[in-house]
Amino acid sequence: DTGVSQDPRHKITKRGQNVTFRCDPISEHNRLYWYRQTLGQGPEFLTYFQNEAQLEKSRLLSDRFSAERPKGSFSTLEIQRTEQGDSAMYLCASSPSPSLSSYNEQFFGPGTRLTVL
Amino acid sequence: GDSVTQMEGPVTLSEEAFLTINCTYTATGYPSLFWYVQYPGEGLQLLLKATKADDKGSNKGFEATYRKETTSFHLEKGSVQVSDSAVYFCALSPYNFNKFYFGSGTKLNVKP
């Protein structure tokens, strides 16, 4: 069990560019979450997948944001036409299936820090 | 909508002091409640949880009781250590765990 991994760990981009982040959950965790965290704030929920299905998406999420989990394993988060306000830490978390005792626990990755210049 | 409010920090305590970090919530139905901790340079990790009213979560000397009547889940520890210095986040999730709501975090500094 290697934990949740995220790639890249840091990304610097210019305003208007597109960026894509990857999250690899703990193997066999069928639930996956994306969050955004800005300095001094708690994680803000963005979206949730159960297997390959995207079941929840925050109403705060702009249309410039899209996430996929095509085979129910890794997930990608893409931000199109980045803005300076998108600068934040993007966190991924995974959870096991409801049949396990730890079903309501999230295991977080180290995050991807995005800086938009 | 659902939300979590926790006391602002930073909180600075001397070693062996008693710790309370307040957390209150607003939610429909019967959410589960959590405390997460983020140590310097590390990722978020679950500290403790409670899934129904009057449940007490505990771990590493920390405790929190799910109080439905006061919509609270305050974090307590009887004697803090320097190694407890971290940022603590209160969180809730509705019954289906399709999303989690986090508070803004409380930074704890423990001095020797």
mmCIF file of C-alpha atoms in Angstrom:
data_model
loop_
_atom_site.group_PDB
_atom_site.id
_atom_site.type_symbol
_atom_site.label_atom_id
_atom_site.label_comp_id
_atom_site.label_asym_id
_atom_site.label_seq_id
_atom_site.Cartn_x
_atom_site.Cartn_y
_atom_site.Cartn_z
ATOM 1 C CA ASP A 1 0.000 0.000 0.000
ATOM 2 C CA THR A 2 1.815 3.049 -1.259
ATOM 3 C CA GLY A 3 -0.802 5.631 -0.365
ATOM 4 C CA VAL A 4 -2.406 8.224 -2.590
ATOM 5 C CA SER A 5 0.003 9.803 -5.059
ATOM 6 C CA GLN A 6 -0.378 12.989 -7.060
ATOM 7 C CA ASP A 7 1.562 14.298 -10.016
ATOM 8 C CA PRO A 8 3.041 16.806 -10.464
ATOM 9 C CA ARG A 9 3.749 18.089 -6.977
ATOM 10 C CA HIS A 10 4.235 21.617 -8.242
ATOM 11 C CA LYS A 11 3.058 23.368 -11.373
ATOM 12 C CA ILE A 12 3.768 26.914 -12.498
ATOM 13 C CA THR A 13 1.859 28.154 -15.501
ATOM 14 C CA LYS A 14 0.948 31.365 -17.229
ATOM 15 C CA ARG A 15 -2.542 32.777 -17.184
ATOM 16 C CA GLY A 16 -4.639 31.346 -20.001
ATOM 17 C CA GLN A 17 -2.810 28.023 -20.234
ATOM 18 C CA ASN A 18 -4.412 24.640 -19.587
ATOM 19 C CA VAL A 19 -3.105 22.339 -16.868
ATOM 20 C CA THR A 20 -3.819 18.717 -15.970
ATOM 21 C CA PHE A 21 -3.167 16.973 -12.684
ATOM 22 C CA ARG A 22 -3.156 13.261 -11.986
ATOM 23 C CA CYS A 23 -4.187 11.339 -8.885
ATOM 24 C CA ASP A 24 -3.506 7.668 -8.214
ATOM 25 C CA PRO A 25 -5.645 6.439 -5.314
ATOM 26 C CA ILE A 26 -4.872 3.583 -2.986
ATOM 27 C CA SER A 27 -5.404 0.408 -4.966
ATOM 28 C CA GLU A 28 -8.907 -1.011 -4.654
ATOM 29 C CA HIS A 29 -10.306 2.233 -3.238
ATOM 30 C CA ASN A 30 -13.372 2.775 -5.390
ATOM 31 C CA ARG A 31 -14.144 6.306 -4.179
ATOM 32 C CA LEU A 32 -12.101 9.353 -5.108
ATOM 33 C CA TYR A 33 -12.409 13.035 -4.187
ATOM 34 C CA TRP A 34 -10.806 16.238 -5.425
ATOM 35 C CA TYR A 35 -10.408 19.332 -3.243
ATOM 36 C CA ARG A 36 -8.894 22.777 -3.563
ATOM 37 C CA GLN A 37 -7.134 24.405 -0.619
ATOM 38 C CA THR A 38 -5.964 27.988 -0.446
ATOM 39 C CA LEU A 39 -3.617 29.396 2.161
ATOM 40 C CA GLY A 40 -5.188 29.562 5.591
ATOM 41 C CA GLN A 41 -8.336 27.734 4.556
ATOM 42 C CA GLY A 42 -9.624 24.217 4.781
ATOM 43 C CA PRO A 43 -10.030 21.950 1.763
ATOM 44 C CA GLU A 44 -12.951 22.922 -0.460
ATOM 45 C CA PHE A 45 -14.809 20.043 -2.080
ATOM 46 C CA LEU A 46 -14.677 19.979 -5.889
ATOM 47 C CA THR A 47 -15.918 16.614 -7.096
ATOM 48 C CA TYR A 48 -16.454 12.956 -6.203
ATOM 49 C CA PHE A 49 -16.182 9.694 -8.132
ATOM 50 C CA GLN A 50 -17.445 6.288 -7.263
ATOM 51 C CA ASN A 51 -15.589 3.950 -9.588
ATOM 52 C CA GLU A 52 -15.717 5.716 -12.964
ATOM 53 C CA ALA A 53 -18.942 7.616 -12.286
ATOM 54 C CA GLN A 54 -18.770 11.270 -11.288
ATOM 55 C CA LEU A 55 -21.559 11.462 -8.701
ATOM 56 C CA GLU A 56 -21.029 14.892 -7.164
ATOM 57 C CA LYS A 57 -19.720 18.162 -8.481
ATOM 58 C CA SER A 58 -19.536 21.363 -6.495
ATOM 59 C CA ARG A 59 -21.734 24.183 -7.763
ATOM 60 C CA LEU A 60 -18.790 26.444 -7.104
ATOM 61 C CA LEU A 61 -16.803 24.623 -9.755
ATOM 62 C CA SER A 62 -16.372 26.684 -12.885
ATOM 63 C CA ASP A 63 -16.970 25.185 -16.325
ATOM 64 C CA ARG A 64 -13.235 25.560 -16.881
ATOM 65 C CA PHE A 65 -12.714 22.637 -14.501
ATOM 66 C CA SER A 66 -13.249 19.049 -15.581
ATOM 67 C CA ALA A 67 -12.369 15.749 -13.987
ATOM 68 C CA GLU A 68 -12.319 12.195 -15.244
ATOM 69 C CA ARG A 69 -11.746 8.738 -13.885
ATOM 70 C CA PRO A 70 -12.033 6.653 -17.041
ATOM 71 C CA LYS A 71 -11.307 3.175 -15.717
ATOM 72 C CA GLY A 72 -12.201 3.682 -12.102
ATOM 73 C CA SER A 73 -8.560 3.806 -11.069
ATOM 74 C CA PHE A 74 -6.515 7.000 -11.531
ATOM 75 C CA SER A 75 -8.191 10.362 -12.037
ATOM 76 C CA THR A 76 -7.277 13.571 -13.824
ATOM 77 C CA LEU A 77 -8.317 17.143 -13.078
ATOM 78 C CA GLU A 78 -7.999 19.643 -15.897
ATOM 79 C CA ILE A 79 -8.229 23.394 -15.611
ATOM 80 C CA GLN A 80 -8.673 25.274 -18.881
ATOM 81 C CA ARG A 81 -7.710 28.904 -19.431
ATOM 82 C CA THR A 82 -6.177 29.225 -15.994
ATOM 83 C CA GLU A 83 -6.646 32.411 -13.993
ATOM 84 C CA GLN A 84 -4.579 33.791 -11.141
ATOM 85 C CA GLY A 85 -7.422 32.944 -8.784
ATOM 86 C CA ASP A 86 -6.885 29.262 -9.575
ATOM 87 C CA SER A 87 -3.588 29.326 -7.675
ATOM 88 C CA ALA A 88 -4.029 26.840 -4.832
ATOM 89 C CA MET A 89 -3.158 23.392 -3.574
ATOM 90 C CA TYR A 90 -5.225 20.694 -5.293
ATOM 91 C CA LEU A 91 -5.770 17.665 -3.109
ATOM 92 C CA CYS A 92 -6.935 14.199 -3.980
ATOM 93 C CA ALA A 93 -8.321 11.698 -1.484
ATOM 94 C CA SER A 94 -9.593 8.138 -1.757
ATOM 95 C CA SER A 95 -11.816 5.943 0.367
ATOM 96 C CA PRO A 96 -12.524 2.216 0.391
ATOM 97 C CA SER A 97 -15.844 0.673 -0.464
ATOM 98 C CA PRO A 98 -18.737 0.821 2.034
ATOM 99 C CA SER A 99 -18.219 -2.841 2.892
ATOM 100 C CA LEU A 100 -15.059 -2.027 4.862
ATOM 101 C CA SER A 101 -14.908 -0.598 8.361
ATOM 102 C CA SER A 102 -12.814 2.348 7.174
ATOM 103 C CA TYR A 103 -15.358 3.245 4.497
ATOM 104 C CA ASN A 104 -15.946 6.744 5.884
ATOM 105 C CA GLU A 105 -12.266 7.634 6.117
ATOM 106 C CA GLN A 106 -10.443 9.626 3.487
ATOM 107 C CA PHE A 107 -6.785 9.076 2.710
ATOM 108 C CA PHE A 108 -5.208 12.198 1.279
ATOM 109 C CA GLY A 109 -2.427 12.607 -1.223
ATOM 110 C CA PRO A 110 0.349 15.201 -0.848
ATOM 111 C CA GLY A 111 -1.335 17.611 -3.238
ATOM 112 C CA THR A 112 -0.346 19.533 -6.363
ATOM 113 C CA ARG A 113 0.544 23.166 -5.788
ATOM 114 C CA LEU A 114 -0.539 25.328 -8.730
ATOM 115 C CA THR A 115 0.829 28.807 -9.275
ATOM 116 C CA VAL A 116 -0.683 30.871 -12.070
ATOM 117 C CA LEU A 117 1.440 33.843 -13.109
ATOM 118 C CA GLY B 1 -26.321 24.139 3.103
ATOM 119 C CA ASP B 2 -23.990 22.057 5.209
ATOM 120 C CA SER B 3 -21.051 23.834 6.806
ATOM 121 C CA VAL B 4 -18.494 23.693 9.589
ATOM 122 C CA THR B 5 -17.261 26.543 11.762
ATOM 123 C CA GLN B 6 -14.223 26.188 13.954
ATOM 124 C CA MET B 7 -12.412 28.584 16.218
ATOM 125 C CA GLU B 8 -9.765 30.732 14.663
ATOM 126 C CA GLY B 9 -6.169 30.352 15.599
ATOM 127 C CA PRO B 10 -3.435 30.305 16.207
ATOM 128 C CA VAL B 11 -3.731 28.706 19.607
ATOM 129 C CA THR B 12 -0.525 28.818 21.623
ATOM 130 C CA LEU B 13 -0.164 26.601 24.683
ATOM 131 C CA SER B 14 2.584 25.450 26.964
ATOM 132 C CA GLU B 15 3.418 21.751 27.104
ATOM 133 C CA GLU B 16 1.057 19.745 29.337
ATOM 134 C CA ALA B 17 -1.693 22.366 29.080
ATOM 135 C CA PHE B 18 -5.314 21.420 28.364
ATOM 136 C CA LEU B 19 -6.515 21.885 24.804
ATOM 137 C CA THR B 20 -9.958 22.668 23.452
ATOM 138 C CA ILE B 21 -10.635 23.550 19.837
ATOM 139 C CA ASN B 22 -14.269 24.410 19.217
ATOM 140 C CA CYS B 23 -16.187 23.132 16.207
ATOM 141 C CA THR B 24 -19.851 23.629 15.385
ATOM 142 C CA TYR B 25 -21.725 22.454 12.340
ATOM 143 C CA THR B 26 -24.830 23.015 10.272
ATOM 144 C CA ALA B 27 -26.248 20.039 8.443
ATOM 145 C CA THR B 28 -29.438 18.382 7.370
ATOM 146 C CA GLY B 29 -29.996 14.832 8.456
ATOM 147 C CA TYR B 30 -27.385 12.941 10.410
ATOM 148 C CA PRO B 31 -23.849 13.692 9.259
ATOM 149 C CA SER B 32 -20.659 11.994 10.343
ATOM 150 C CA LEU B 33 -18.070 14.226 11.991
ATOM 151 C CA PHE B 34 -14.291 14.159 11.762
ATOM 152 C CA TRP B 35 -11.123 15.806 12.955
ATOM 153 C CA TYR B 36 -8.182 15.827 10.561
ATOM 154 C CA VAL B 37 -4.652 16.944 11.399
ATOM 155 C CA GLN B 38 -1.916 18.331 9.193
ATOM 156 C CA TYR B 39 1.569 18.244 10.688
ATOM 157 C CA PRO B 40 4.198 20.601 9.248
ATOM 158 C CA GLY B 41 5.290 19.437 5.818
ATOM 159 C CA GLU B 42 2.844 16.542 5.754
ATOM 160 C CA GLY B 43 -0.528 15.777 4.206
ATOM 161 C CA LEU B 44 -3.905 15.677 5.896
ATOM 162 C CA GLN B 45 -4.602 12.621 8.004
ATOM 163 C CA LEU B 46 -7.607 11.471 9.953
ATOM 164 C CA LEU B 47 -7.300 12.004 13.703
ATOM 165 C CA LEU B 48 -10.677 10.761 14.920
ATOM 166 C CA LYS B 49 -14.310 10.400 13.877
ATOM 167 C CA ALA B 50 -17.860 9.930 15.163
ATOM 168 C CA THR B 51 -20.752 8.705 13.091
ATOM 169 C CA LYS B 52 -23.781 9.273 15.308
ATOM 170 C CA ALA B 53 -25.012 11.428 18.159
ATOM 171 C CA ASP B 54 -23.267 10.902 21.530
ATOM 172 C CA ASP B 55 -20.446 8.914 19.925
ATOM 173 C CA LYS B 56 -17.012 9.777 21.245
ATOM 174 C CA GLY B 57 -14.071 9.571 18.888
ATOM 175 C CA SER B 58 -10.606 9.216 20.378
ATOM 176 C CA ASN B 59 -7.039 8.782 19.200
ATOM 177 C CA LYS B 60 -3.562 9.707 20.469
ATOM 178 C CA GLY B 61 -5.048 11.227 23.633
ATOM 179 C CA PHE B 62 -7.432 13.457 21.682
ATOM 180 C CA GLU B 63 -11.187 13.150 22.154
ATOM 181 C CA ALA B 64 -14.323 14.672 20.643
ATOM 182 C CA THR B 65 -17.993 13.944 21.355
ATOM 183 C CA TYR B 66 -20.746 14.279 18.765
ATOM 184 C CA ARG B 67 -23.305 16.583 20.423
ATOM 185 C CA LYS B 68 -26.429 16.818 18.312
ATOM 186 C CA GLU B 69 -28.262 19.105 20.748
ATOM 187 C CA THR B 70 -25.553 21.752 20.467
ATOM 188 C CA THR B 71 -24.406 20.778 16.927
ATOM 189 C CA SER B 72 -20.846 20.608 18.177
ATOM 190 C CA PHE B 73 -17.789 18.358 17.965
ATOM 191 C CA HIS B 74 -15.149 20.051 20.094
ATOM 192 C CA LEU B 75 -11.640 18.588 20.133
ATOM 193 C CA GLU B 76 -9.965 18.127 23.521
ATOM 194 C CA LYS B 77 -6.717 16.816 24.917
ATOM 195 C CA GLY B 78 -5.780 16.774 28.559
ATOM 196 C CA SER B 79 -2.044 17.366 28.178
ATOM 197 C CA VAL B 80 -0.567 18.597 24.918
ATOM 198 C CA GLN B 81 2.960 17.922 23.745
ATOM 199 C CA VAL B 82 5.255 19.872 21.465
ATOM 200 C CA SER B 83 4.721 17.146 18.868
ATOM 201 C CA ASP B 84 1.000 18.058 18.736
ATOM 202 C CA SER B 85 1.865 21.320 17.001
ATOM 203 C CA ALA B 86 -0.096 21.184 13.753
ATOM 204 C CA VAL B 87 -3.165 22.508 11.977
ATOM 205 C CA TYR B 88 -6.432 20.831 12.988
ATOM 206 C CA PHE B 89 -9.470 20.692 10.704
ATOM 207 C CA CYS B 90 -13.015 19.816 11.679
ATOM 208 C CA ALA B 91 -15.078 18.201 8.919
ATOM 209 C CA LEU B 92 -18.475 16.681 8.255
ATOM 210 C CA SER B 93 -19.949 14.385 5.671
ATOM 211 C CA PRO B 94 -23.581 13.589 4.935
ATOM 212 C CA TYR B 95 -24.842 10.043 5.265
ATOM 213 C CA ASN B 96 -23.712 8.932 1.813
ATOM 214 C CA PHE B 97 -20.134 10.314 2.087
ATOM 215 C CA ASN B 98 -20.403 11.843 -1.371
ATOM 216 C CA LYS B 99 -18.746 15.026 -0.177
ATOM 217 C CA PHE B 100 -16.955 16.436 2.829
ATOM 218 C CA TYR B 101 -17.103 19.938 4.272
ATOM 219 C CA PHE B 102 -14.068 21.238 6.143
ATOM 220 C CA GLY B 103 -13.615 24.099 8.558
ATOM 221 C CA SER B 104 -10.934 26.689 7.974
ATOM 222 C CA GLY B 105 -8.457 25.028 10.318
ATOM 223 C CA THR B 106 -6.947 25.949 13.681
ATOM 224 C CA LYS B 107 -3.203 26.152 14.054
ATOM 225 C CA LEU B 108 -1.882 24.861 17.368
ATOM 226 C CA ASN B 109 1.538 25.857 18.634
ATOM 227 C CA VAL B 110 2.805 24.050 21.707
ATOM 228 C CA LYS B 111 5.840 25.549 23.449
ATOM 229 C CA PRO B 112 8.180 23.523 25.668
#
